[in-house]
Coordinates of C-alpha atoms and ligand atoms in Angstrom, one line a residue:
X1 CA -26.4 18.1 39.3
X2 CA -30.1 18.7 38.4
X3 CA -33.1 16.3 39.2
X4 CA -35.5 16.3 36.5
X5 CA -39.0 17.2 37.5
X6 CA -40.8 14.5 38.6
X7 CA -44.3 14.0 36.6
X8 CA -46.2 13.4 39.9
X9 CA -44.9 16.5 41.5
X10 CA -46.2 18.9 38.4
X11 CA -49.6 16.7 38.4
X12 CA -49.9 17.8 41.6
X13 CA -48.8 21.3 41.5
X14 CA -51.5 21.3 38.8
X15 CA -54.2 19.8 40.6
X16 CA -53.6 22.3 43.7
X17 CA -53.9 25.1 41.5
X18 CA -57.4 23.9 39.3
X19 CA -58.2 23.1 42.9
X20 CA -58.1 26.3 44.0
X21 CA -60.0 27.6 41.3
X22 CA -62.6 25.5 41.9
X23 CA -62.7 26.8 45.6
X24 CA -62.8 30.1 44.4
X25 CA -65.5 29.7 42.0
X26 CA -67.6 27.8 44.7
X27 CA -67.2 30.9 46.9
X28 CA -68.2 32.9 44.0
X29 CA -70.8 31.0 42.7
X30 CA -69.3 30.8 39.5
X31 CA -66.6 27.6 38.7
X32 CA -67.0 27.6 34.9
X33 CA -65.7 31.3 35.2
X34 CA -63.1 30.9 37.5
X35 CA -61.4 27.9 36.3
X36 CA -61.2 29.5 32.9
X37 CA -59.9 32.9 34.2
X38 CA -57.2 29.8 36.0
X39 CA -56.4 28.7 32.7
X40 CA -56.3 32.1 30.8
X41 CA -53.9 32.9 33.9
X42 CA -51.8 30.0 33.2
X43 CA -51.5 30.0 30.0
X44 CA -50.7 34.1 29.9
X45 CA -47.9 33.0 32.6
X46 CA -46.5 30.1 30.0
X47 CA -46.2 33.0 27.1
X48 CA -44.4 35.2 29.0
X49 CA -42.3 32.4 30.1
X50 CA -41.9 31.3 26.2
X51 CA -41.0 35.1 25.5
X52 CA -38.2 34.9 28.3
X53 CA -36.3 31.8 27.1
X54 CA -36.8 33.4 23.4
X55 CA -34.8 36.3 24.7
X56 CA -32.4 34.4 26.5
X57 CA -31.4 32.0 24.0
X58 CA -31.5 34.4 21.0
X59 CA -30.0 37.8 22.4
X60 CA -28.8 37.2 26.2
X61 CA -25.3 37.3 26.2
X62 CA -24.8 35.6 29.6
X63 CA -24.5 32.0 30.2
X64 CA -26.8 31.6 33.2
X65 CA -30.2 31.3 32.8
X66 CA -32.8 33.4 34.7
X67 CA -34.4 32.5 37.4
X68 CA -37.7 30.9 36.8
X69 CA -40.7 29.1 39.0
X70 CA -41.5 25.6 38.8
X71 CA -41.3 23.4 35.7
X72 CA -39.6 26.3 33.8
X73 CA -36.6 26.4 36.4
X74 CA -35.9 22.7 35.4
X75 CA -36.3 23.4 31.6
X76 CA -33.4 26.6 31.9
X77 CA -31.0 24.7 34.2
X78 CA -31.4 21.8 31.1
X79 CA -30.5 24.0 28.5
X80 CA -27.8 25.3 30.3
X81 CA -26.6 22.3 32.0
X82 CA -26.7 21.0 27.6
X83 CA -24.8 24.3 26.2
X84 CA -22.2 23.6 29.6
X85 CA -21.5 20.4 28.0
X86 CA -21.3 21.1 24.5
X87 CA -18.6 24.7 25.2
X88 CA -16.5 22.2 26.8
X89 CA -16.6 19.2 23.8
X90 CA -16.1 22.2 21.6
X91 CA -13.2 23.1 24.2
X92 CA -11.3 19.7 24.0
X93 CA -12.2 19.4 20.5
X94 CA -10.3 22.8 19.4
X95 CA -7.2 21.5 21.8
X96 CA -7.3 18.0 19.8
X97 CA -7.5 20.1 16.9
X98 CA -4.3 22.6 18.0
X99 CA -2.2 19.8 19.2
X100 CA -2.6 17.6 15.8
X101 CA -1.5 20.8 13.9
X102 CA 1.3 21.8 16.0
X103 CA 2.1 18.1 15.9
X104 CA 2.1 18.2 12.3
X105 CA 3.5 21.5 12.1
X106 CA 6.6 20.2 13.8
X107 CA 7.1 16.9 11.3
X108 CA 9.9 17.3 8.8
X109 CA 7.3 16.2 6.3
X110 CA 5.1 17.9 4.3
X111 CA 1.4 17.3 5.8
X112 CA -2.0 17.5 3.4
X113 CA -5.4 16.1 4.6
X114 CA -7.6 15.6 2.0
X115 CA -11.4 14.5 1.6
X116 CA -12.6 12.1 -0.3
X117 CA -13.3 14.2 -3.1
X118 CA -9.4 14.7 -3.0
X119 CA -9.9 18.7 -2.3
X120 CA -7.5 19.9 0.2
X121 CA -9.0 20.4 3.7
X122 CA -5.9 21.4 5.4
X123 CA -2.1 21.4 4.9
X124 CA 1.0 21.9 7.1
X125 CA 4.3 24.6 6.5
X126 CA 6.2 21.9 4.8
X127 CA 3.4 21.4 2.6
X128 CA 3.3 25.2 1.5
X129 CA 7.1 25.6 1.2
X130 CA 8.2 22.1 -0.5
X131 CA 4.9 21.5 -2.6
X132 CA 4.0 25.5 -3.2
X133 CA 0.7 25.2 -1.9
X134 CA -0.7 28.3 -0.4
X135 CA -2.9 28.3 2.7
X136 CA -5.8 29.2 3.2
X137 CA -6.0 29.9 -0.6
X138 CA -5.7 26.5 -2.2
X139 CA -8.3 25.1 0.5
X140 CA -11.3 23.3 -1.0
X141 CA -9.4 23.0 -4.5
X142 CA -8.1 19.3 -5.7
X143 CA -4.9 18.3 -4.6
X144 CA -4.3 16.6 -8.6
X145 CA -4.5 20.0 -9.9
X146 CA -1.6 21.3 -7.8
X147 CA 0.4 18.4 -8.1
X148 CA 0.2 17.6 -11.9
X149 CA 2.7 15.0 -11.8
X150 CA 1.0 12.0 -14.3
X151 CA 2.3 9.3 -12.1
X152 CA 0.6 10.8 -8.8
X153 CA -2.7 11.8 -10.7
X154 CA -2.6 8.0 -11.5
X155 CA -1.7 7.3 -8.0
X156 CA -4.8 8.8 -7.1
X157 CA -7.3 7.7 -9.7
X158 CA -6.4 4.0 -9.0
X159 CA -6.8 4.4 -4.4
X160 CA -4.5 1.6 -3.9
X161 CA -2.3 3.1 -1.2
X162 CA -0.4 -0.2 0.1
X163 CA 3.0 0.9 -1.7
X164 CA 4.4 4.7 -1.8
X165 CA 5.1 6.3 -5.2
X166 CA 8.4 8.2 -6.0
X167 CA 8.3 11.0 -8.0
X168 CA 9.9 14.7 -8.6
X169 CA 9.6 17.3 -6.4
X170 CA 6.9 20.0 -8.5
X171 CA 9.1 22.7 -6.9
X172 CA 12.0 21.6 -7.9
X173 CA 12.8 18.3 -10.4
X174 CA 15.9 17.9 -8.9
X175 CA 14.6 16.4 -5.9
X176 CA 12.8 12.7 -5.3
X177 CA 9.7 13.2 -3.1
X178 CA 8.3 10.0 -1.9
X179 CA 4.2 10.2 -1.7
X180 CA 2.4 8.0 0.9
X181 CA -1.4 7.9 1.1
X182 CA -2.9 6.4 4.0
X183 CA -6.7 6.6 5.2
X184 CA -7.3 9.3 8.1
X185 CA -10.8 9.1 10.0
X186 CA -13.7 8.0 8.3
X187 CA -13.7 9.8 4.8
X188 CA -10.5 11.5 4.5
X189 CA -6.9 11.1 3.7
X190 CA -3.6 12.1 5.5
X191 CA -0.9 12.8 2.4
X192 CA 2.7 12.6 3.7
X193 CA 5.2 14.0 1.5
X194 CA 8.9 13.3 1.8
X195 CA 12.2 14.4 0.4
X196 CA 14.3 11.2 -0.5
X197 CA 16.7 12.9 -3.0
X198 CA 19.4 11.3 -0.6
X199 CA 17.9 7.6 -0.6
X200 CA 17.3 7.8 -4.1
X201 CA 20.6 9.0 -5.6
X202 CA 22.3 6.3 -3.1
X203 CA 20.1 3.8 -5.0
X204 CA 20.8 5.0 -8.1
X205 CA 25.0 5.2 -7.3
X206 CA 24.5 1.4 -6.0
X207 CA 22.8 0.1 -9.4
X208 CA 25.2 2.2 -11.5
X209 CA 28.1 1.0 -9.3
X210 CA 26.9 -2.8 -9.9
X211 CA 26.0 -2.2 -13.6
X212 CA 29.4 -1.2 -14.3
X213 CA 31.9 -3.3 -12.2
X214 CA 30.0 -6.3 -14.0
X215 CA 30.3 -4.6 -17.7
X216 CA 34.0 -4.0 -16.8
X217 CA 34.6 -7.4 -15.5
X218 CA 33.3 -9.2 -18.9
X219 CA 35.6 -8.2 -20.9
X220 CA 38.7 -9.9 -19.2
X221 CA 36.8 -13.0 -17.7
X222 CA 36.5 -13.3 -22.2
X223 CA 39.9 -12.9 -22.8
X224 CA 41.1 -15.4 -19.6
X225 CA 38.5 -17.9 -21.1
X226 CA 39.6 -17.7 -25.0
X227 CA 43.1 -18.0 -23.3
X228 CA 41.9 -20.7 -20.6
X229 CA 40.7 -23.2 -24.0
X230 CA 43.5 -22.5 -26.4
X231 CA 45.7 -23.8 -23.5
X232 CA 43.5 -26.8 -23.0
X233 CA 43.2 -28.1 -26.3
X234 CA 46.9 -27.1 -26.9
X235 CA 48.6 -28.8 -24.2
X236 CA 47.3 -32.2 -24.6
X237 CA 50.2 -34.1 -23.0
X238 CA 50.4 -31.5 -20.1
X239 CA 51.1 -32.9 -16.4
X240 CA 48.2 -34.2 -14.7
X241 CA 48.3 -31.3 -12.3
X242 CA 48.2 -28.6 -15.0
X243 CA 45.5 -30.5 -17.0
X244 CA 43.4 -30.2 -13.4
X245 CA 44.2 -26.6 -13.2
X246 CA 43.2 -25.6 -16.2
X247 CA 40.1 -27.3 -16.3
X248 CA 39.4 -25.8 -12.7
X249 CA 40.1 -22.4 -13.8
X250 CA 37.9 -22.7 -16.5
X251 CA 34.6 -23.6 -14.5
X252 CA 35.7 -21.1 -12.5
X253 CA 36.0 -18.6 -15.5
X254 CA 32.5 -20.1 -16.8
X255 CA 31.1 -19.3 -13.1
X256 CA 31.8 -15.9 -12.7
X257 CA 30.8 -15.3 -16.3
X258 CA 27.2 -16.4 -15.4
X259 CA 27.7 -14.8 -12.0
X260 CA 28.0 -11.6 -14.1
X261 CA 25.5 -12.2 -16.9
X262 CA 22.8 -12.3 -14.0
X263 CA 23.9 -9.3 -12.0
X264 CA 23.4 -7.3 -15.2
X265 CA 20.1 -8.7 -16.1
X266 CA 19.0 -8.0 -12.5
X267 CA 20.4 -4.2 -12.6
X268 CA 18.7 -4.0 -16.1
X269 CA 15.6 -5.3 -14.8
X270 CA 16.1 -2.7 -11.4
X271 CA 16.3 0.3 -13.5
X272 CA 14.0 -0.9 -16.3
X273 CA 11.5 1.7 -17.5
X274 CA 9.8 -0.1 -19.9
X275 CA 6.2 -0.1 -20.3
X276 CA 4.5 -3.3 -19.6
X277 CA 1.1 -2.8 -21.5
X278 CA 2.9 -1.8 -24.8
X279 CA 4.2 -5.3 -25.8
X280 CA 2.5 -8.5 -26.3
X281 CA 4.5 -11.8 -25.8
X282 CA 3.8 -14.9 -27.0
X283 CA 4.2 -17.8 -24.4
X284 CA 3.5 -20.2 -26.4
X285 CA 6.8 -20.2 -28.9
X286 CA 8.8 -18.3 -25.4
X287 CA 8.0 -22.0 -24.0
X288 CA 9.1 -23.9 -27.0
X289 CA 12.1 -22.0 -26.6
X290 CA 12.5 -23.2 -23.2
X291 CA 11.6 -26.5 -23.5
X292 CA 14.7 -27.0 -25.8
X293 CA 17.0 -25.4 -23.3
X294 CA 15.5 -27.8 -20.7
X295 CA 16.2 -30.7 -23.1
X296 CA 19.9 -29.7 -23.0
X297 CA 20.0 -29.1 -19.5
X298 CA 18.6 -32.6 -18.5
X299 CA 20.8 -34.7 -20.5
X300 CA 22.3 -36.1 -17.4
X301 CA 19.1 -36.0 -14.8
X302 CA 16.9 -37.6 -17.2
X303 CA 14.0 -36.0 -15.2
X304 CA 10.1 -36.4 -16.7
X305 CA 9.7 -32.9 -17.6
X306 CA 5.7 -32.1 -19.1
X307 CA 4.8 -28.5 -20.5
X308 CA 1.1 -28.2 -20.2
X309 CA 0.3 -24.7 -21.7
X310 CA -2.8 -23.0 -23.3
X311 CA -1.6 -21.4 -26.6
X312 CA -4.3 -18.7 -26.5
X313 CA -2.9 -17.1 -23.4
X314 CA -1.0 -14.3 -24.5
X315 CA -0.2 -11.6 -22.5
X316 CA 1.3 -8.2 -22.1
X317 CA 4.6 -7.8 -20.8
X318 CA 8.6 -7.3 -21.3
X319 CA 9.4 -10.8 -23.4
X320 CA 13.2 -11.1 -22.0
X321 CA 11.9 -10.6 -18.7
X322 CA 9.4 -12.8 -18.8
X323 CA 11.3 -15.3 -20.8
X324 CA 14.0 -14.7 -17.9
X325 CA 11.7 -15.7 -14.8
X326 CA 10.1 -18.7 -16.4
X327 CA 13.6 -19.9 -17.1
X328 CA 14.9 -19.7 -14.1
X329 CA 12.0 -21.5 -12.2
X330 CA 12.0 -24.3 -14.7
X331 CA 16.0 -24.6 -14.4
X332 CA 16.2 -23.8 -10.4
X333 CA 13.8 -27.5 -10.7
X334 CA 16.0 -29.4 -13.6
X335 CA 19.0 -28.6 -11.0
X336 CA 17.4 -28.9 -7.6
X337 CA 15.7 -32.5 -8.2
X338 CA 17.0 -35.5 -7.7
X339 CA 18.2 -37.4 -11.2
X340 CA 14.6 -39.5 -13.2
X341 CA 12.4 -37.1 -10.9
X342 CA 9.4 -35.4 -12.3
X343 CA 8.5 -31.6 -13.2
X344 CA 5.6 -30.1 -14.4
X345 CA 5.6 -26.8 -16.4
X346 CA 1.9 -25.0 -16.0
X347 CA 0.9 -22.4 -17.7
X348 CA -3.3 -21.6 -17.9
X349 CA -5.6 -19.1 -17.7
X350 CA -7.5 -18.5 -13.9
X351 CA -10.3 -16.2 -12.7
X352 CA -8.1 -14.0 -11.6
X353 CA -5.3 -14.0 -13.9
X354 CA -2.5 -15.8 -16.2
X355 CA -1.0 -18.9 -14.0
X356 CA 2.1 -20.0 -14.1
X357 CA 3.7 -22.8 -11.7
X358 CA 6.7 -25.3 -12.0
X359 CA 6.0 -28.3 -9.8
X360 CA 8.8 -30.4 -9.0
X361 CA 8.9 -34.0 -6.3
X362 CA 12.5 -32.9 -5.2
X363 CA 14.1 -32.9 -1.9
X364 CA 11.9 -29.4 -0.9
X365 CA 13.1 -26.8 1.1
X366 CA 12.5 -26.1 4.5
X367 CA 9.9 -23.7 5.4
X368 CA 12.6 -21.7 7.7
X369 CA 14.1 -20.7 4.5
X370 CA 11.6 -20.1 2.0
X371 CA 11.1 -16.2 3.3
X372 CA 14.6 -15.7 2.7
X373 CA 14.7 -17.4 -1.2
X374 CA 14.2 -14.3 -3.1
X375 CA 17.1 -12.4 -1.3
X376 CA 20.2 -11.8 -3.5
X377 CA 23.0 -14.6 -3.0
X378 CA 20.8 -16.4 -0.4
X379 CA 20.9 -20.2 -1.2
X380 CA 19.6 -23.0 1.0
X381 CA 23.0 -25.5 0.4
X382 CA 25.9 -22.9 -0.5
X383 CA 28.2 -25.8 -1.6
X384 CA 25.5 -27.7 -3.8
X385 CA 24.4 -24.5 -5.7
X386 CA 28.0 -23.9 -6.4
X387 CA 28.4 -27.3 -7.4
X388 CA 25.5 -27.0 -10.1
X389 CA 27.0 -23.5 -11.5
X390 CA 24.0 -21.5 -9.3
X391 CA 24.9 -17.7 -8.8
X392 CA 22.4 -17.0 -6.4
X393 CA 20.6 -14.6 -7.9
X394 CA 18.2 -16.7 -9.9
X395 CA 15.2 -16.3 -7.7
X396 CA 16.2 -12.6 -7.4
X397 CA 15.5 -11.7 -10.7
X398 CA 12.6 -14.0 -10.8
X399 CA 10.7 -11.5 -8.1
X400 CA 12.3 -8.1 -9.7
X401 CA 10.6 -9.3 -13.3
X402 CA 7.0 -9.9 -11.1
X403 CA 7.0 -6.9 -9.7
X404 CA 7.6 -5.3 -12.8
X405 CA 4.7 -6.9 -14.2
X406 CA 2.7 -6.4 -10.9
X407 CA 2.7 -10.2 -10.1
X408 CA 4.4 -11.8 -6.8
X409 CA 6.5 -15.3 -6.3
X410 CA 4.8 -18.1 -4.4
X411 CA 6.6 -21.0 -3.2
X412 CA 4.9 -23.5 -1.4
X413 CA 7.3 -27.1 -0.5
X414 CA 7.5 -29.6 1.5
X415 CA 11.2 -31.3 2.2
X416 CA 10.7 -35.0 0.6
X417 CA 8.0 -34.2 -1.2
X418 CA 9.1 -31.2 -3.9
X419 CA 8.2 -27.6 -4.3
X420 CA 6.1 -25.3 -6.3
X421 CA 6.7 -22.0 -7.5
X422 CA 4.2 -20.2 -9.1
X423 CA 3.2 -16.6 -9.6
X424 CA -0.5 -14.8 -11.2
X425 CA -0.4 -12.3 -13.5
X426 CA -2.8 -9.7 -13.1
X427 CA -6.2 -10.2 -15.8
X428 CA -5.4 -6.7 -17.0
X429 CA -1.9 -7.8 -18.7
X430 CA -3.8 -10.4 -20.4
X431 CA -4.5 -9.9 -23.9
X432 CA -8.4 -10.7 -24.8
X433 CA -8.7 -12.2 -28.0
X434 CA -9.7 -10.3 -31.2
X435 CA -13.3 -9.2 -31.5
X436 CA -13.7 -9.9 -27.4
Ligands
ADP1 P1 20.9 -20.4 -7.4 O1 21.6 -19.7 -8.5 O2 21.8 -20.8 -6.3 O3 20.1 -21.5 -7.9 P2 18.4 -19.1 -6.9 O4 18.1 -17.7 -6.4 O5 17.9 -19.5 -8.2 O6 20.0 -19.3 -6.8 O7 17.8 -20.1 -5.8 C1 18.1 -19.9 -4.5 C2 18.1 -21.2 -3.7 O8 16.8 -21.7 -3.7 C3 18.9 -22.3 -4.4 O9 20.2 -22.2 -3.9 C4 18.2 -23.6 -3.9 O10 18.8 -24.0 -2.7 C5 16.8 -23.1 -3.7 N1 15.9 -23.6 -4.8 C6 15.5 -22.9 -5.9 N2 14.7 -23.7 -6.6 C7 14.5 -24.9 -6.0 C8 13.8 -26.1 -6.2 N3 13.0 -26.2 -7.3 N4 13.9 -27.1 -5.3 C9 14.7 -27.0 -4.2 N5 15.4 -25.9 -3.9 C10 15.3 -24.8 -4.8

């Protein structure tokens, strides 16, 4: 541990030596000569002193400093007590360093860190073999002109990292790689790469698989219904018991007809690749539509329903999808609210986007199950849902058509009081008027 020097101490050191000069030059008979001959002597001792540490710090090769009289002893043990300290910061610094690498070096992944200017800084094995990068070549360059790909160039362009993107592998398209951006230190980012062929082609089997059983399945769910209503209207003086089963059979029939119907809109809207920004739909007559549905559909409820919508909003989107959400909510309320209750349709333009809310003073739901709503087949009163023809995937397809069009579900609802489900489409996929 070194003590710096004290101020007093060298004050005094200094003093003792002018005094000594001044001594001298009283023995002499000459002080102005000998306290400048002091200084000359001082200053000639400084120099060389200067010249040493020069030397020391620019061509010495050792680490210790050379031994050196008052105040200059304390200003070598400094330096070297300063470049002790940094050697071993350096030291753990270049361990951090080796033991992230080998860390990343031993991830299945492929690894990239990246600056802000998205040029490559450093990149794992992985990285070389599955995305053909070569190292140290391809460091500095920009990671978006190695991997082309439009979708990740987009990716990248747009720095919103919260979801991961799936696309081909650029080695070889017949692997899914699944890209995950994430911020790493202050102004760089940590690119994790990974193979999800597997997953992918599983996901794809699993839509496939449902899109077909239910095409296969409508066919003789058509022929048992043409065959359930020629029996019914034939057989007019048919027991009791038959004229119950047939009329059993045929909700039945009619249920897992709409029970099909929905699972192939929601694997058509899964695997939908249409482009959102390339059609514009027109609310206003989607809602007229509606409305008349709804008319039909609360023949019996008699429920007050209002539709208060702003004809300008028009916006950009996929018109069955849309038309599909919208009708769910508004029919999900029709069937979920007590008979003479009230539901209002919104639809208006916010700050922040295109609004859209049913509001309905039903029973509500509790809040243990609104998480759960969107799940496929989840339903809050199994036996009631069945009872109003409810397949359990309306609020399914709802979500799947808003995250198409970049837009979540909201449900808020108190139980006695009614619910609200609502969802924001984003400004962008609103269409400005003309000459705007
Ligand atoms: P279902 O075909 O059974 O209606 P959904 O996915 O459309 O399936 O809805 C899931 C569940 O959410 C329903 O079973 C019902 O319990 C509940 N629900 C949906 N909308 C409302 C609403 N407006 N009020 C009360 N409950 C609702």
């Amino acid at each position: 541990m070194y003590y710096p020097q004290s101020w007093s101490r060298t004050v005094v050191r200094f003093s003792m030596y002018i005094g000594g000069s001044l001594i001298a030059g009283l023995y002499f008979d000459n002080i102005a000569l000998a306290v400048l001959l002091a200084i000359a002597a001082l200053l000639v001792s400084n120099y060389v002193h200067l010249y040493r540490l020069t030397k020391w710090l620019w061509q010495s090769r050792t680490m210790s400093p050379p031994s050196a009289p008052g105040i200059w002893h304390h200003i070598y043990e400094g330096i070297y007590h300063l470049q002790r300290r940094n050697r071993n910061k350096r030291k753990n610094l270049g361990e951090l360093v080796k033991r992230f690498r080998e860390g990343s070096e031993a991830l299945p992944d492929a690894v990239v860190v990246i600056d802000s200017d998205v040029r490559i800084v450093w990149c794992n094995r992985n990285a070389r073999i599955e995305l053909g990068l070569r190292w140290p070549d391809d460091s500095g360059r920009r990671i978006d002109n190695l991997i082309r790909h439009p979708k990740f160039v987009e990716y990248l362009e747009k720095s919103d990292f919260q979801y991961p993107i799936e696309i081909p592998a650029p080695t070889n398209p017949l692997k899914t790689f699944e890209y995950r951006i994430m911020q790493y230190g202050e102004d760089q980012l940590l690119l994790i790469v990974r193979d999800v062929s597997r997953v992918s082609h599983l996901e794809e089997m699993r839509k496939d698989f449902v899109a077909n059983v239910s095409h296969e399945l409508k066919t003789p769910l058509t022929v048992i219904n043409g065959y359930l209503e020629v029996l019914d209207s034939s057989y007019v003086d048919a027991p009791p018991i038959v004229s119950k089963a047939i009329q059993e059979m045929g909700t039945q029939t009619y249920r897992m007809q709409s029970l099909i119907e929905d699972l192939l809109i929601l694997s058509r809207i899964e695997s939908s690749a249409e482009r959102i920004f390339e059609n514009v739909v027109d609310m206003q007559a989607m809602f007229k539509q509606i409305n008349i549905e709804a008319e039909a559909l609360n023949k019996e409820k008699k429920h007050r329903i209002t539709f208060n919508i702003d004809p300008e909003l028009i916006v950009y989107g996929v018109e069955t999808e849309l038309r599909s959400a919208c009708s769910n909510l508004i029919f999900n309320a029709i069937h979920y609210t007590p008979p003479s209750g009230t539901i209002d349709v919104v639809w208006k333009r916010r700050a922040n986007g295109a609004y859209f809310a049913v509001i309905d003073n039903g029973d509500g739901i509790e809040d243990k199950h609104l998480r759960r709503l969107t799940e496929r087949f989840y339903r809050v009163d199994k036996a009631r849902s069945r009872k109003t023809g409810g397949s359990g995937l309306g609020l399914s397809i709802v979500k799947h058509v808003l995250h198409h069009h970049n837009a979540n579900l909201e449900i808020q609802s108190r139980v006695g009081q009614g619910s609200e489900f609502s969802f924001l489409l984003p400004v962008e996929l609103i269409k400005q008027k003309e000459g705007v």
